[in-house]
Short mmCIF file of C-alpha atoms and ligand atoms in Angstrom, two decimals:
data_model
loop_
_atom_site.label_atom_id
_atom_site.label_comp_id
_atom_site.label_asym_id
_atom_site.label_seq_id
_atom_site.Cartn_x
_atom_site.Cartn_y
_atom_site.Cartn_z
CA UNK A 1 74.73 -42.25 42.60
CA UNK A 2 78.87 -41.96 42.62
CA UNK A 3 80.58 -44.61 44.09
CA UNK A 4 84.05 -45.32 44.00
CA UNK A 5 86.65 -48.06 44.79
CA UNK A 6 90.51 -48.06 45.27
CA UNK A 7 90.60 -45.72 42.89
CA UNK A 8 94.71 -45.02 41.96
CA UNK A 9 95.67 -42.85 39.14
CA UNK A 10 100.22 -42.72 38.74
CA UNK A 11 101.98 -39.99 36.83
CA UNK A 12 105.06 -41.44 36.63
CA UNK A 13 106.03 -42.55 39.64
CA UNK A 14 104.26 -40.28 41.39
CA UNK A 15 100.71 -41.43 42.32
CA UNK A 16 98.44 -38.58 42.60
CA UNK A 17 95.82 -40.38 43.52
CA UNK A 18 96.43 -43.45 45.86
CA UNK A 19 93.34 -45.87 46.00
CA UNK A 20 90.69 -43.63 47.08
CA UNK A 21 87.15 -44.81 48.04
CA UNK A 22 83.51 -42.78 48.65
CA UNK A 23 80.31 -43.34 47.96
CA UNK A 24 77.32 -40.65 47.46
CA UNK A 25 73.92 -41.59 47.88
CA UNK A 26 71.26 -39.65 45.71
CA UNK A 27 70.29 -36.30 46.71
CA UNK A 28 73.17 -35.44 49.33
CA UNK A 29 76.65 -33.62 48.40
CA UNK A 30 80.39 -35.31 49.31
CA UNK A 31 82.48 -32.65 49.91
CA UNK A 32 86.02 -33.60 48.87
CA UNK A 33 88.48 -31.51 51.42
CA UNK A 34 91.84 -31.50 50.86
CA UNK A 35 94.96 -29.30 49.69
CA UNK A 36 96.83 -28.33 47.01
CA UNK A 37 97.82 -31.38 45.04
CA UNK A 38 95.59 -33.51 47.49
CA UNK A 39 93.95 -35.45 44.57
CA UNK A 40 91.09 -33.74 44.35
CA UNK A 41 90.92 -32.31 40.46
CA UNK A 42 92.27 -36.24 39.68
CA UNK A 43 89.77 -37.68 41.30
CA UNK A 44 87.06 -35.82 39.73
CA UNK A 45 88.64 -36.29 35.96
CA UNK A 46 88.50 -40.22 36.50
CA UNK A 47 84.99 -39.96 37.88
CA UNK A 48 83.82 -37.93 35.17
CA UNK A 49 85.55 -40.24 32.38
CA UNK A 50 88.02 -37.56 31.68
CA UNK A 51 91.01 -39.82 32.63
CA UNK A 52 91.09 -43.49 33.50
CA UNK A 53 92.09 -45.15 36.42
CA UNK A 54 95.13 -47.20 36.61
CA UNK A 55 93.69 -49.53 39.44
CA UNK A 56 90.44 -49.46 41.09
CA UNK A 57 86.54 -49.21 39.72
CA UNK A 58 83.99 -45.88 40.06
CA UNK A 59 80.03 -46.15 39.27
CA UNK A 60 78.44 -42.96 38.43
CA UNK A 61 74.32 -43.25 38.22
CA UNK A 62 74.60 -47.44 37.87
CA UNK A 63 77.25 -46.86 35.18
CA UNK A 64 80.91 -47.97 34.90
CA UNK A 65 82.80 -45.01 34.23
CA UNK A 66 85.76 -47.09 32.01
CA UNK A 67 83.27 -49.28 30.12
CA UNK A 68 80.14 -47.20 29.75
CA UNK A 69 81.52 -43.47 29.12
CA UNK A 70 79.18 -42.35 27.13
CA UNK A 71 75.95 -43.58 29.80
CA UNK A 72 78.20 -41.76 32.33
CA UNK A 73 78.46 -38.30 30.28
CA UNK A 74 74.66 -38.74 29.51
CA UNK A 75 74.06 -37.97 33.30
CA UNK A 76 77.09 -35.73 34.56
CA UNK A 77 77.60 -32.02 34.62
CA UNK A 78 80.87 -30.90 35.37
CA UNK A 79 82.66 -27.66 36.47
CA UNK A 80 85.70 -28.25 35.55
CA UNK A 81 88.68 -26.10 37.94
CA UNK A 82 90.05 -24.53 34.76
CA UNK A 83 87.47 -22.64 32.77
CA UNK A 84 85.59 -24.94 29.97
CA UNK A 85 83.81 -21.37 28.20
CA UNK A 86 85.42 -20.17 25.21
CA UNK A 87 86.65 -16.77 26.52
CA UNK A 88 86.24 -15.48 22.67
CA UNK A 89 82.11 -15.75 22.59
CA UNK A 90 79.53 -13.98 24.93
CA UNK A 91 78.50 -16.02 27.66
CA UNK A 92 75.31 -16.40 25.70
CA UNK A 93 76.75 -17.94 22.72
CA UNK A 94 79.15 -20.27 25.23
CA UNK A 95 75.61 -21.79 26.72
CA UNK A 96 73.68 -21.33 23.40
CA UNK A 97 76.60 -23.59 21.69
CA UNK A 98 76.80 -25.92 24.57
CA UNK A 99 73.34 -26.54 24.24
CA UNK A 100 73.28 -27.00 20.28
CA UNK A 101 76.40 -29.35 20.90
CA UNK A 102 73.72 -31.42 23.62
CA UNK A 103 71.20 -31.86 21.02
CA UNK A 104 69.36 -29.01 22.06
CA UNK A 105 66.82 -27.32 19.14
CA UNK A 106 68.21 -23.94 18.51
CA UNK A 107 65.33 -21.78 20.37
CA UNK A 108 65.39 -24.30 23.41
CA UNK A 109 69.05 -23.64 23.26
CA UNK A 110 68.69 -19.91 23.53
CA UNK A 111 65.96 -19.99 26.16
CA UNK A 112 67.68 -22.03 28.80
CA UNK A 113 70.65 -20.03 28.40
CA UNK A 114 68.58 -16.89 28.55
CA UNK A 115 67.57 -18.97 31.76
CA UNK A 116 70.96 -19.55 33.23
CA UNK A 117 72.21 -16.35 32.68
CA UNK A 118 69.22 -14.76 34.60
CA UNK A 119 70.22 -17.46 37.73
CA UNK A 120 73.30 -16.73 37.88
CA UNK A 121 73.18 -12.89 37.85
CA UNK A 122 75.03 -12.69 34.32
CA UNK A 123 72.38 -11.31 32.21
CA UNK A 124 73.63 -7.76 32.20
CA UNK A 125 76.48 -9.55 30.95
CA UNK A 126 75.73 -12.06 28.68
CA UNK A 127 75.95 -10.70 25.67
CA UNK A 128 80.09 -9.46 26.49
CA UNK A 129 82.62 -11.60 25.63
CA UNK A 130 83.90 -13.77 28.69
CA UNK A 131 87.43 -12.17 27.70
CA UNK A 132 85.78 -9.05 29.40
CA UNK A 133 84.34 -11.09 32.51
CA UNK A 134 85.80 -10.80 36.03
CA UNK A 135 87.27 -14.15 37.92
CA UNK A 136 84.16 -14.25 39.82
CA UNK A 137 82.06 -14.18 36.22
CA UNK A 138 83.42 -16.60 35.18
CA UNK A 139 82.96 -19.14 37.48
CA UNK A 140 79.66 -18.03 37.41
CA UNK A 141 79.49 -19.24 33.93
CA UNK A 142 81.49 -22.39 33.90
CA UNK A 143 78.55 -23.55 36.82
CA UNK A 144 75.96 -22.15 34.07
CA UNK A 145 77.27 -24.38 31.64
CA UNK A 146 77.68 -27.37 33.60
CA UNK A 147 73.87 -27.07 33.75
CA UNK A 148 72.54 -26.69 30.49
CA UNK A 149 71.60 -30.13 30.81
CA UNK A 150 69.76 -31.07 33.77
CA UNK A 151 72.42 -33.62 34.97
CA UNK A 152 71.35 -35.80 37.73
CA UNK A 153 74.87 -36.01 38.78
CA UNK A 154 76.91 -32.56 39.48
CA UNK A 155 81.14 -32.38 39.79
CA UNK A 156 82.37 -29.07 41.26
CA UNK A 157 86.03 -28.75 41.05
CA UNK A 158 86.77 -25.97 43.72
CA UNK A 159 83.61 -24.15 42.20
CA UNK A 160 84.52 -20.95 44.89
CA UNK A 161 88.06 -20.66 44.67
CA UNK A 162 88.93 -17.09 44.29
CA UNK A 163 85.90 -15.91 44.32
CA UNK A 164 84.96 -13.19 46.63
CA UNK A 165 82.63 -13.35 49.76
CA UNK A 166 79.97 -12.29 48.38
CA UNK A 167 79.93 -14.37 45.30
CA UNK A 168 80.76 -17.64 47.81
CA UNK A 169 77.91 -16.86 49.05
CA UNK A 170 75.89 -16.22 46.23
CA UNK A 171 77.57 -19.64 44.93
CA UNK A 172 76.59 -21.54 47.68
CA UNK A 173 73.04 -20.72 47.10
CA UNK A 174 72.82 -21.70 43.87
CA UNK A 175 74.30 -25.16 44.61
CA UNK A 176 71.60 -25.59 47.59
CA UNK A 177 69.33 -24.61 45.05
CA UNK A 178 70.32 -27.81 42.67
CA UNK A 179 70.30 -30.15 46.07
CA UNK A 180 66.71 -29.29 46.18
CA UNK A 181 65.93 -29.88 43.02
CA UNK A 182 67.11 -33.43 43.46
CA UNK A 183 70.80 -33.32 42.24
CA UNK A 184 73.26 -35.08 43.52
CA UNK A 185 76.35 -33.16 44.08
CA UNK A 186 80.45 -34.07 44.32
CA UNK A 187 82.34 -31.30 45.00
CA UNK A 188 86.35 -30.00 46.51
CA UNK A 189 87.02 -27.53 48.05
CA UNK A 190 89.86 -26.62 50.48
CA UNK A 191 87.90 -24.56 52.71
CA UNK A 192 86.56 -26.33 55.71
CA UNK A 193 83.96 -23.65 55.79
CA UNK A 194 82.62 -24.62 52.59
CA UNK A 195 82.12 -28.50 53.18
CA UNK A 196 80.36 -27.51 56.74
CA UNK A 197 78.09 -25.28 54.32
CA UNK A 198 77.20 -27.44 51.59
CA UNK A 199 78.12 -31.15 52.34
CA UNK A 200 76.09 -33.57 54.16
CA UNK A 201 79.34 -35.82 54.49
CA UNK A 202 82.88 -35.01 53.92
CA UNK A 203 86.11 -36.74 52.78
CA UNK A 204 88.97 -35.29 53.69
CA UNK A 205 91.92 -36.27 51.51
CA UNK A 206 95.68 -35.86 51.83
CA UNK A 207 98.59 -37.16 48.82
CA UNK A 208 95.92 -38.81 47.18
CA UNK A 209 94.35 -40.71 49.73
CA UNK A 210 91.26 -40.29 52.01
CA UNK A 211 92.28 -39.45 55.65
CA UNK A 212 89.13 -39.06 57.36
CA UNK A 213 85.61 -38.76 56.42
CA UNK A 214 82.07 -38.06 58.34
CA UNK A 215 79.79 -35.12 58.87
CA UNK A 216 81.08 -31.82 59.39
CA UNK A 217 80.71 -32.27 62.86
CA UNK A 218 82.12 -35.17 63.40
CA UNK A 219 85.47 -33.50 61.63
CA UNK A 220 85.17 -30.93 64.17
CA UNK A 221 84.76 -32.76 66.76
CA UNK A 222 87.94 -34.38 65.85
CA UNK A 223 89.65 -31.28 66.02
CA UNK A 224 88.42 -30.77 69.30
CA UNK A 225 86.38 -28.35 68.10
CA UNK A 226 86.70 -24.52 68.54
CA UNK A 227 89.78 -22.87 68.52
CA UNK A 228 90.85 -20.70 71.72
CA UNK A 229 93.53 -17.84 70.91
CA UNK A 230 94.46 -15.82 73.11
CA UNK A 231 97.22 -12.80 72.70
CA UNK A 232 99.15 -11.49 75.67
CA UNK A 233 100.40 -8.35 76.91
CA UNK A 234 103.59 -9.57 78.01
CA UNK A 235 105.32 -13.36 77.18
CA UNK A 236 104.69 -14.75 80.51
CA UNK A 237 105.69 -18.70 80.86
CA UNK A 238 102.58 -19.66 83.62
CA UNK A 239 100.01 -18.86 80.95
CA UNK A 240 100.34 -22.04 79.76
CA UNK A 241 98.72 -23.79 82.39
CA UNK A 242 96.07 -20.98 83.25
CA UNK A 243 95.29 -22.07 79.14
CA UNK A 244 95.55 -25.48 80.03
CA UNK A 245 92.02 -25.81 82.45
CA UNK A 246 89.96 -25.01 79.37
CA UNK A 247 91.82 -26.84 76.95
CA UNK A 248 90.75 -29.93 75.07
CA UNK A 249 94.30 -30.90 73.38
CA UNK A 250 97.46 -29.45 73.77
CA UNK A 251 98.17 -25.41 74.27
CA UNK A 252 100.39 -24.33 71.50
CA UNK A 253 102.67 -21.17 72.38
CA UNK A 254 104.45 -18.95 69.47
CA UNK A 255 108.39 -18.60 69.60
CA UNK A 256 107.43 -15.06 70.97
CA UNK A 257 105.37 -16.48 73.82
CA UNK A 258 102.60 -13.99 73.76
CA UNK A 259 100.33 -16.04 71.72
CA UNK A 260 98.75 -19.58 73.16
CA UNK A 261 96.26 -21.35 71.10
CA UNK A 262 94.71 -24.51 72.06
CA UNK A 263 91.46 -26.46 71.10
CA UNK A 264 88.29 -25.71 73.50
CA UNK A 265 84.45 -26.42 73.82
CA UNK A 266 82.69 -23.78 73.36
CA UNK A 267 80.76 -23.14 76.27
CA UNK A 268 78.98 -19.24 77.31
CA UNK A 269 80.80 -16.67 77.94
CA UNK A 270 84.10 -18.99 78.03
CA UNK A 271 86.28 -15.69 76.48
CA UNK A 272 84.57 -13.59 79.94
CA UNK A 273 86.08 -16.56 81.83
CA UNK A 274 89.64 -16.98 80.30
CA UNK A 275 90.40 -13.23 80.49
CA UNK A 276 89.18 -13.31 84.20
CA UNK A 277 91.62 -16.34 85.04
CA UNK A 278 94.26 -14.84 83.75
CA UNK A 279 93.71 -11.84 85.31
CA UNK A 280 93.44 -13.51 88.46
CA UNK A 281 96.84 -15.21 87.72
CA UNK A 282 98.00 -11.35 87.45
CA UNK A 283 98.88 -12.34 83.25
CA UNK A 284 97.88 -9.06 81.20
CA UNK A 285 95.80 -9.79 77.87
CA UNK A 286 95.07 -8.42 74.43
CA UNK A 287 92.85 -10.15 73.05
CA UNK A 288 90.97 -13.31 73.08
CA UNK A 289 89.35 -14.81 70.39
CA UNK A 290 87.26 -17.99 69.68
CA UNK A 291 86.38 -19.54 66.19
CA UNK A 292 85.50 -22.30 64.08
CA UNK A 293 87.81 -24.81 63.28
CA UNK A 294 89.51 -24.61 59.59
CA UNK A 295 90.93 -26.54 57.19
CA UNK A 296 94.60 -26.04 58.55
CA UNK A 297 93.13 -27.31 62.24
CA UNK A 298 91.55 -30.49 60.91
CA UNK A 299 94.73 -31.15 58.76
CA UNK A 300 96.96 -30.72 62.05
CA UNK A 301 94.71 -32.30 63.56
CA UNK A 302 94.25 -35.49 61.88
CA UNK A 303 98.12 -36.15 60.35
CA UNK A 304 100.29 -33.71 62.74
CA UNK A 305 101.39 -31.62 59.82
CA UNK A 306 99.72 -28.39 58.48
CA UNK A 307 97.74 -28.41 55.06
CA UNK A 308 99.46 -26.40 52.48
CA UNK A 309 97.67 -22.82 52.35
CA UNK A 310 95.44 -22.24 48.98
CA UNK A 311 97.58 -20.26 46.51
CA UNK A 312 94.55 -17.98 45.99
CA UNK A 313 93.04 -17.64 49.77
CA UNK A 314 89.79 -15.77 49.73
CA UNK A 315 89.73 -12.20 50.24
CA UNK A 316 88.15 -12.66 53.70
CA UNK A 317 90.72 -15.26 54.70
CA UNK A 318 92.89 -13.77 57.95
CA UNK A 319 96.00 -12.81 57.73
CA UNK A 320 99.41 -15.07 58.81
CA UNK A 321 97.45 -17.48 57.17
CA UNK A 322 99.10 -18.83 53.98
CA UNK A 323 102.53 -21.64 54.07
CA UNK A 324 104.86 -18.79 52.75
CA UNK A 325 104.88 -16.31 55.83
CA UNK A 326 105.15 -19.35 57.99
CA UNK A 327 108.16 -20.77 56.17
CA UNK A 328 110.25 -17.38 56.38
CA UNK A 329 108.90 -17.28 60.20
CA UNK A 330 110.55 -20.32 60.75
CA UNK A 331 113.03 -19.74 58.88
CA UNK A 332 113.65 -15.96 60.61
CA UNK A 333 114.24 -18.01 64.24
CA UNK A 334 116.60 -19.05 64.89
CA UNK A 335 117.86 -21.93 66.92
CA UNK A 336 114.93 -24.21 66.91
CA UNK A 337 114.53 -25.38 63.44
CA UNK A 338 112.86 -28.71 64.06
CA UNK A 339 110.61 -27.53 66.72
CA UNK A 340 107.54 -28.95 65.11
CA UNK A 341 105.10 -26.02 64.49
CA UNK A 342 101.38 -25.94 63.36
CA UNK A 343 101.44 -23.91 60.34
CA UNK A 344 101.26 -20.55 62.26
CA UNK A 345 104.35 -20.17 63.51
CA UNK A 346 103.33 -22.25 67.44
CA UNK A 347 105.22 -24.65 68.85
CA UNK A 348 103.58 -27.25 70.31
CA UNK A 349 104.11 -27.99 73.71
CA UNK A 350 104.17 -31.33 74.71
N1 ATP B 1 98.68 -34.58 34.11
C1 ATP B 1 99.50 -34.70 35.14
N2 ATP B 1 100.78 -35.06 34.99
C2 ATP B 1 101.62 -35.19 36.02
N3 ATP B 1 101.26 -34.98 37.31
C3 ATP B 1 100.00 -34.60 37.55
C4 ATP B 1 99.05 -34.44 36.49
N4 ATP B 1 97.87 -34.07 37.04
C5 ATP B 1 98.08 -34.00 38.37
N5 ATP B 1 99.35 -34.32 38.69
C6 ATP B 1 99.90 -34.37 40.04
O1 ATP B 1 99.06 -35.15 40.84
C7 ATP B 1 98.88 -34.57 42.13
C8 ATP B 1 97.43 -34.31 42.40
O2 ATP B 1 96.99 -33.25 41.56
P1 ATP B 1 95.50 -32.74 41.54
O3 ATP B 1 95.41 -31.72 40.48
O4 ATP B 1 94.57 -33.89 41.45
O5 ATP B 1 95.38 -32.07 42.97
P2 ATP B 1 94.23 -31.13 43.55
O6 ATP B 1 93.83 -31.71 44.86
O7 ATP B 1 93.16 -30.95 42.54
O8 ATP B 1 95.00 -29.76 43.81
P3 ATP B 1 94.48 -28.23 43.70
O9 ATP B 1 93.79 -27.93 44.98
O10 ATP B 1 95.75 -27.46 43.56
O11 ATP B 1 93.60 -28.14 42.51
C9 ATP B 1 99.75 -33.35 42.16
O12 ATP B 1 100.97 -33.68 42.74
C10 ATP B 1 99.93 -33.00 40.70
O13 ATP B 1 101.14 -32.33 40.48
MG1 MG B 2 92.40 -29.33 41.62
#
């Protein structure tokens, strides 16, 4: 249903988006991963016929999306990253007049928004202006009005950024929903978290190009899959290696020395077995933890260099997390500025 070829947009000299290629069969969802200034948001505006392409072709549904706009628009709904509602009207009238403007008749008009509204949770709402609406509203609303018409064809620019948990959640659910119902679905994100929820295959792009794509797990397993981090009691150099027998890649070791990260498989009761190695080695421990891979692993990962933390992180996101604490903890050490780090303040250890 979207497919896509060398795609290159320039501003300037600058090319935000660098020849990128996908393809989305009908009925499945691409998630587009990437970072701030990735591409993403470009992408989506020359596959939606927002912007054209300076090199390169894109097919939505069968149709050219330089020569046959208008067939393109016909099956497209887009969510655009900045709000498309008129923040002046209720959200009722935004959906009401979005329909009209579709060639909706005027009660059809009001009863799918009535509709919408009631999906979305906004029908205590919908009769407020969107002036009055929360962040999370809102969003709410510009996915509403990408769907007054049925599109067979969905583009979600970032449709969870700064929302809370609890309305990622409720997001989510609403896009499986559509998947069900037969849409097909583009959408970014920079949360791996996301992509593993919703996508069926991901492309992971990086200064307008695509780095990697696959499943989920495939990503993952690229990563080396879960991450082992482990805080000691007291900086001691042997820990290293006591990391290093359940390590799949390389143990990384803060400036500080009391905390080692490295990738692991996950295997039972592997946290049980770390602390008891150490312990064996006489090393005291804090804490050990094992998650998920994120974003900022697959990134590191896949070009050596950390993806650029989200300006808005969600609320659940943990803290150390974003580019600017690790820039002034770099910054605050001194004597090894090049020392190439992961994002978080480790140095890798070769
Ligand atoms: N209209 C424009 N004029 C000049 N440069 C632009 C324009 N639109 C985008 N860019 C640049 O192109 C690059 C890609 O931007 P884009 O908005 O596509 O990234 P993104 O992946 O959507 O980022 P974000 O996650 O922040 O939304 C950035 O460097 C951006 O500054
Ligand atoms: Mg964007």
């Amino acid at each position: 249903m979207i497919e896509a070829e060398g795609l290159v947009k320039r501003y300037g000299d600058a090319e935000a988006v660098a020849g990128v290629s996908l393809a989305v069969p009908a009925g499945t969802v691409l998630g587009v991963l990437g970072p701030n200034g990735a591409g993403k948001t470009t992408t989506v505006r020359m596959l939606t016929t927002l912007t054209a392409p300076d090199a390169g072709w894109a097919r939505v549904a069968g149709h050219d999306v330089v020569r046959e706009t208008g067939a393109v628009r016909a099956k497209i709904g887009v969510t655009a990253q900045d709000a498309t509602v008129d923040i002046l009207l209720t959200g009722r009238q935004n959906l009401t007049m979005i329909g009209r403007l579709s060639g909706l008749r005027r009660t059809d008009a009001r009863r799918l928004a009535t509709a919408l509204l009631d999906r979305f949770g906004l029908a205590d709402a919908a009769d407020r202006v969107v002036k009055a609406y929360s962040g999370g509203m809102r969003r709410r609303l510009d996915l509403a009005a990408g769907l007054v018409i049925r599109p067979p064809v969905l583009f979600l620019d970032e449709p969870t950024t700064g929302l809370d948990p609890a309305s990622r959640v409720r997001m989510w659910s609403v896009i499986r929903e559509l998947v069900t119902d037969g849409a097909t679905v583009l959408l970014t994100t920079q949360y791996l978290d996301e992509a593993d929820e919703l996508a069926d295959r991901i492309v992971v792009v990086d200064h307008g190009r695509v780095i990697a794509a696959g499943t989920a797990a495939e990503l993952k397993a690229r990563t080396g899959g879960a991450r082992l981090q482990v805080t000691l009691a007291d900086a001691r150099p042997e820990a290293a290696a006591v990391i290093g027998r359940f390590a799949t890649g390389e143990v990384a070791v803060s400036r500080d020395g009391l905390h080692l990260r490295t990738p692991v498989t996950t295997g039972s009761g592997l946290a049980g077995t770390v602390v008891r190695a150490l312990d064996e080695a006489g090393i005291g421990v804090d804490d050990v933890e094992i998650r998920p891979p994120s974003l900022d692993d697959v990134f590191f990962a896949l070009t050596g260099h950390p993806a650029e933390a989200p300006a808005d992180a969600p609320a659940d996101a943990p803290p150390g997390e974003s580019a600017a604490s690790d820039v002034s903890a770099a910054s605050d050490t001194p004597g090894a500025p090049d020392a190439p780090t992961d994002g978080k303040g480790l140095v890798t250890r070769a």
